[in-house]
Short mmCIF file of C-alpha atoms in Angstrom, two decimals:
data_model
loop_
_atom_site.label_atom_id
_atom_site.label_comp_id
_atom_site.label_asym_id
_atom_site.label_seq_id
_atom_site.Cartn_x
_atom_site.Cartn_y
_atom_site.Cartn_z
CA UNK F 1 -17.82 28.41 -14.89
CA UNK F 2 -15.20 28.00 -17.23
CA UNK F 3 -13.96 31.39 -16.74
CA UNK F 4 -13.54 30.33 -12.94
CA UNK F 5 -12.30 26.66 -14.22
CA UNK F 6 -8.71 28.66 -16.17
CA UNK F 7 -8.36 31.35 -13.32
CA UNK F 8 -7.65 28.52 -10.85
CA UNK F 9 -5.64 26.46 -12.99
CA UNK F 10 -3.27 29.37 -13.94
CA UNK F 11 -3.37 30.75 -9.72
CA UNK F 12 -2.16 26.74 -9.11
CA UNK F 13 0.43 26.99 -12.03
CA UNK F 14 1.93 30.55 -10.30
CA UNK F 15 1.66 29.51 -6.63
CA UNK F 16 3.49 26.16 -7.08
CA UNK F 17 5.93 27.02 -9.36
CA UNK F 18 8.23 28.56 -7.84
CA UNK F 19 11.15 26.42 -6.03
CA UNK F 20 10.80 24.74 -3.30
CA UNK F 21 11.34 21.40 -1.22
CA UNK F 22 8.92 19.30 -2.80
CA UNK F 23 9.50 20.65 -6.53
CA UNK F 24 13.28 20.26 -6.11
CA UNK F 25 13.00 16.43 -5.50
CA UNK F 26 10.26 15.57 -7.86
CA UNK F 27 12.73 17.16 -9.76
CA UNK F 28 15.56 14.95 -8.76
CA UNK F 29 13.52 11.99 -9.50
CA UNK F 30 12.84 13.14 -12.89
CA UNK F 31 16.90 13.59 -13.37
CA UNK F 32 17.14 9.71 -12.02
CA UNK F 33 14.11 8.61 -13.83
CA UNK F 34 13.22 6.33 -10.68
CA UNK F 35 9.15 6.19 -9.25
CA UNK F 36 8.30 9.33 -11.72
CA UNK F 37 5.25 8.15 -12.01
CA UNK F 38 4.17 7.67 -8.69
CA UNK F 39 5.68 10.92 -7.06
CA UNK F 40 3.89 13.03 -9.84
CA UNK F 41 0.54 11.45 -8.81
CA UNK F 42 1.39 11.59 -5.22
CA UNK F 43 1.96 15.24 -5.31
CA UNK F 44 -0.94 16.20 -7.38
CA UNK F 45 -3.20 13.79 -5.33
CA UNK F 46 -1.86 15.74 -2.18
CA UNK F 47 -2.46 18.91 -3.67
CA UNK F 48 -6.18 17.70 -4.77
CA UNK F 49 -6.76 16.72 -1.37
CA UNK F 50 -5.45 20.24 0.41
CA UNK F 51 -7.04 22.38 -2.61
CA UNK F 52 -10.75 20.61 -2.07
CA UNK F 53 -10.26 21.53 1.96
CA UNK F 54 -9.89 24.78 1.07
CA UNK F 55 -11.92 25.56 -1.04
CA UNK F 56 -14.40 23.78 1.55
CA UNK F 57 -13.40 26.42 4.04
CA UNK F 58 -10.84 24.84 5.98
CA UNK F 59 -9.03 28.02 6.31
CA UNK F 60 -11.31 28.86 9.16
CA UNK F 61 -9.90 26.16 11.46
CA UNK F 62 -6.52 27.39 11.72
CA UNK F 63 -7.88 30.61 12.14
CA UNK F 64 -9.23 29.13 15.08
CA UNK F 65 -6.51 27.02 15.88
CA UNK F 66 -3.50 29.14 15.13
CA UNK F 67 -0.71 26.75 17.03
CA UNK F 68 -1.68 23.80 14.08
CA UNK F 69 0.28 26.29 12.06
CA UNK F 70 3.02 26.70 14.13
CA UNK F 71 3.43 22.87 14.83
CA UNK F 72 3.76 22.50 11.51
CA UNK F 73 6.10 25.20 10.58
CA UNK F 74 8.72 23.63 13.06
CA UNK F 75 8.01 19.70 12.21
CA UNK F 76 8.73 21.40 8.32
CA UNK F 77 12.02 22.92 9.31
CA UNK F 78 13.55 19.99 11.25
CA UNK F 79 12.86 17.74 8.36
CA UNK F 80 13.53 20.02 5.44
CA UNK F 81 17.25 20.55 7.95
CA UNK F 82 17.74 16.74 8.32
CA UNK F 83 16.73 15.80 4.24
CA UNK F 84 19.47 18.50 3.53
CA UNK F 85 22.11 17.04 5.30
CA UNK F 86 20.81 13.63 3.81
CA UNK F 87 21.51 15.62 0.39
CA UNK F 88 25.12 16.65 1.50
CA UNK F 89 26.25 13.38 2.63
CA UNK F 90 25.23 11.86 -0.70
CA UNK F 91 27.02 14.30 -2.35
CA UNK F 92 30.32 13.55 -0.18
CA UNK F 93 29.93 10.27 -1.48
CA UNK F 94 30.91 11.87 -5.46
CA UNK F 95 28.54 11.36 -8.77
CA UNK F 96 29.37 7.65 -9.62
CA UNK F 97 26.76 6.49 -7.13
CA UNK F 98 24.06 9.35 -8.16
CA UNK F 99 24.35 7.93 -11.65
CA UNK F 100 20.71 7.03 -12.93
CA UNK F 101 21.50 3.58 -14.47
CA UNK F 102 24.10 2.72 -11.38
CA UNK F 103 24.46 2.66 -7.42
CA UNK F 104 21.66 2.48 -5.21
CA UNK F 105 17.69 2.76 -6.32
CA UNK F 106 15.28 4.11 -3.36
CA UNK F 107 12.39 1.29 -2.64
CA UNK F 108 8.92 2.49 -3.48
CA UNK F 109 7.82 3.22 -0.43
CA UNK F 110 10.48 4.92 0.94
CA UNK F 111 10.27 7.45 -1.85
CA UNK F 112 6.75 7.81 -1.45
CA UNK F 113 7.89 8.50 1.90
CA UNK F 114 9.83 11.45 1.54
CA UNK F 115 7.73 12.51 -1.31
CA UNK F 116 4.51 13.00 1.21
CA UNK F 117 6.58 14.35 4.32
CA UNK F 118 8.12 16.85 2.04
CA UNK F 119 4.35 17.60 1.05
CA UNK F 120 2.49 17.38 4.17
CA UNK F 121 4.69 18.74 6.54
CA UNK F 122 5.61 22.02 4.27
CA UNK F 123 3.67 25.07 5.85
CA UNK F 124 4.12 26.85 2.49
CA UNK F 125 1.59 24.00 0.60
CA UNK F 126 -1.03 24.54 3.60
CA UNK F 127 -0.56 28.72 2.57
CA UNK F 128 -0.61 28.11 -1.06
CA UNK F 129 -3.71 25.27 -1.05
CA UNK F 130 -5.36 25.70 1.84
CA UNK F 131 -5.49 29.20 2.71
CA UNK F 132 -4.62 31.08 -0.41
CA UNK F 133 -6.72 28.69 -3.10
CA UNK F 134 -9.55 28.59 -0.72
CA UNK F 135 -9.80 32.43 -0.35
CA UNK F 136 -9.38 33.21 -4.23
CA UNK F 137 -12.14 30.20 -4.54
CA UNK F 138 -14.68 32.08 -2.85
CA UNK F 139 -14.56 35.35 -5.53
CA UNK F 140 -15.93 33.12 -8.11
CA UNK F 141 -18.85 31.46 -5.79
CA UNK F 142 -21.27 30.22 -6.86
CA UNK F 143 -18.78 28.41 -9.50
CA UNK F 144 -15.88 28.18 -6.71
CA UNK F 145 -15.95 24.32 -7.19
CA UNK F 146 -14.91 24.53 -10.88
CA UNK F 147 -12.16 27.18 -9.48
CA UNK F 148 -10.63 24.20 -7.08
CA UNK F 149 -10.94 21.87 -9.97
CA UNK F 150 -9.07 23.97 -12.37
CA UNK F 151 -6.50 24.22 -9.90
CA UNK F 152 -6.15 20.50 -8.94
CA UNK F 153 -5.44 20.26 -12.71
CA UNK F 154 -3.05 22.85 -12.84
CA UNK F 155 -0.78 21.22 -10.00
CA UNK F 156 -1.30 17.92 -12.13
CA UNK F 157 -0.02 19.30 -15.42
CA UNK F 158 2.83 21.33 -13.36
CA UNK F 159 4.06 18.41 -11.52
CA UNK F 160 3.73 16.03 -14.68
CA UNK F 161 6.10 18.48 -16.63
CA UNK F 162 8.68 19.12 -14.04
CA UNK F 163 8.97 14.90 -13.37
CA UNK F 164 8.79 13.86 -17.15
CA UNK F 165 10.50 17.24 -18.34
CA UNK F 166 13.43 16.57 -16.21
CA UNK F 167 14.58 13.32 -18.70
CA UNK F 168 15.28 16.29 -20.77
CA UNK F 169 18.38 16.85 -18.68
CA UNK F 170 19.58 13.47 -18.41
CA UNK F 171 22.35 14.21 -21.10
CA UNK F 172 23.72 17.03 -18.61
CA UNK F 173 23.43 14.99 -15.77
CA UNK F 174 25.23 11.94 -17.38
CA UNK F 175 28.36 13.55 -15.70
CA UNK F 176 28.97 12.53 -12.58
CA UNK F 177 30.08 16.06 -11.61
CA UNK F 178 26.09 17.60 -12.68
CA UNK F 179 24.75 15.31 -10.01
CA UNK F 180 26.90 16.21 -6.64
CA UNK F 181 26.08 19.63 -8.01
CA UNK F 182 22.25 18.97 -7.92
CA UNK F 183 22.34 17.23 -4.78
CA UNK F 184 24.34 20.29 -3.02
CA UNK F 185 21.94 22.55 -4.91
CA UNK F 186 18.78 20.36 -3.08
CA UNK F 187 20.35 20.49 0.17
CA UNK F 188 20.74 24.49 0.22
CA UNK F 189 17.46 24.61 -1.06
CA UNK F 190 15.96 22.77 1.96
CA UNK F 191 18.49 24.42 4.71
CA UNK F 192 17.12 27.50 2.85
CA UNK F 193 13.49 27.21 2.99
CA UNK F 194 13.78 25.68 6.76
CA UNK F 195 15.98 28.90 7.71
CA UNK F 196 13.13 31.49 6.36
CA UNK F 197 10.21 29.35 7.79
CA UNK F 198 12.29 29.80 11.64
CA UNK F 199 12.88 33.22 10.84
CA UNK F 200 9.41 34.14 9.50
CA UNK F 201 7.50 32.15 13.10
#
């Protein structure tokens, strides 16, 4: 069991790791220091929720169902496209109002918002959860439960470190300059992942 425990938290840590819409703006909110808290817990909540349906065996319903996939690879791409141009145009507007302690502060629930489209409406989190999690899961039956646990905690302790972590950077992104940077670097990012998810259908 525990042996099946560590091997998922370590395949959450390496699936999720790498960069990507919703890491680059929990990210972001770690810079600004605004709704850490509750974007961390969203995301690993989220995560919780998709890992536990497949280790359940959701899998099997998109094979069965093959357009859910591709609905949601295009709802993905036209709102990773129209969050990157929402990234531009901030960035247009120059660093003084992406200071953390100055301009405008996103509401709760409109963070939350983004936070949980940029979740639920990435096909890559469905691969990496759902499909990937849920197939590794089943080599360590009968202890596949403690697998999907182990990996529920490794997207909690991944997420918590990249949205408290990122105060780390705050003296770097005290310049005005750092944060039109970021925000160009977030839009590419999104235009990015939205062009290889069109290109990939």
């Amino acid at each position: 069991m525990l042996t099946a425990l560590i091997a998922g938290h370590l395949t959450a840590l390496s699936l999720i790791a790498a960069i990507g819409a919703q890491n680059a703006f929990v990210l972001r909110q770690g810079i600004r220091r605004e709704h850490v808290l509750p974007v961390v817990l969203a995301c690993a909540l989220s995560d919780a929720i998709l890992i536990s349906a497949g280790v359940a065996g959701f899998g099997t319903l998109s094979a069965l169902a093959p357009w859910i996939a591709s609905a949601m690879l295009y709802a993905g791409a036209v709102f990773l496209v129209i969050y990157g141009a929402l990234r531009f145009k901030a960035a247009l507007k120059g660093g003084e109002a992406l200071r953390p302690a100055a301009g405008s502060i996103s509401t709760l629930s409109a963070t939350l918002t983004t936070c949980l489209v940029l979740t639920w409406a990435n096909p890559h989190v469905y691969l990496d959860t759902v499909v990937l999690i849920g197939a590794i899961s089943s080599q360590y039956s009968p202890h596949s439960v403690a697998f999907g646990i182990g990996a529920a905690l490794g997207s909690l302790v991944f997420f918590s470190a990249l949205g408290f972590g990122a105060r780390l950077l705050a003296p770097l992104f005290a310049n005005p300059k750092a944060w039109v940077v970021l925000e160009v670097v977030v839009g590419l990012t999104m235009w990015t992942i939205a062009t290889v998810l069109v290109l990939g259908a």
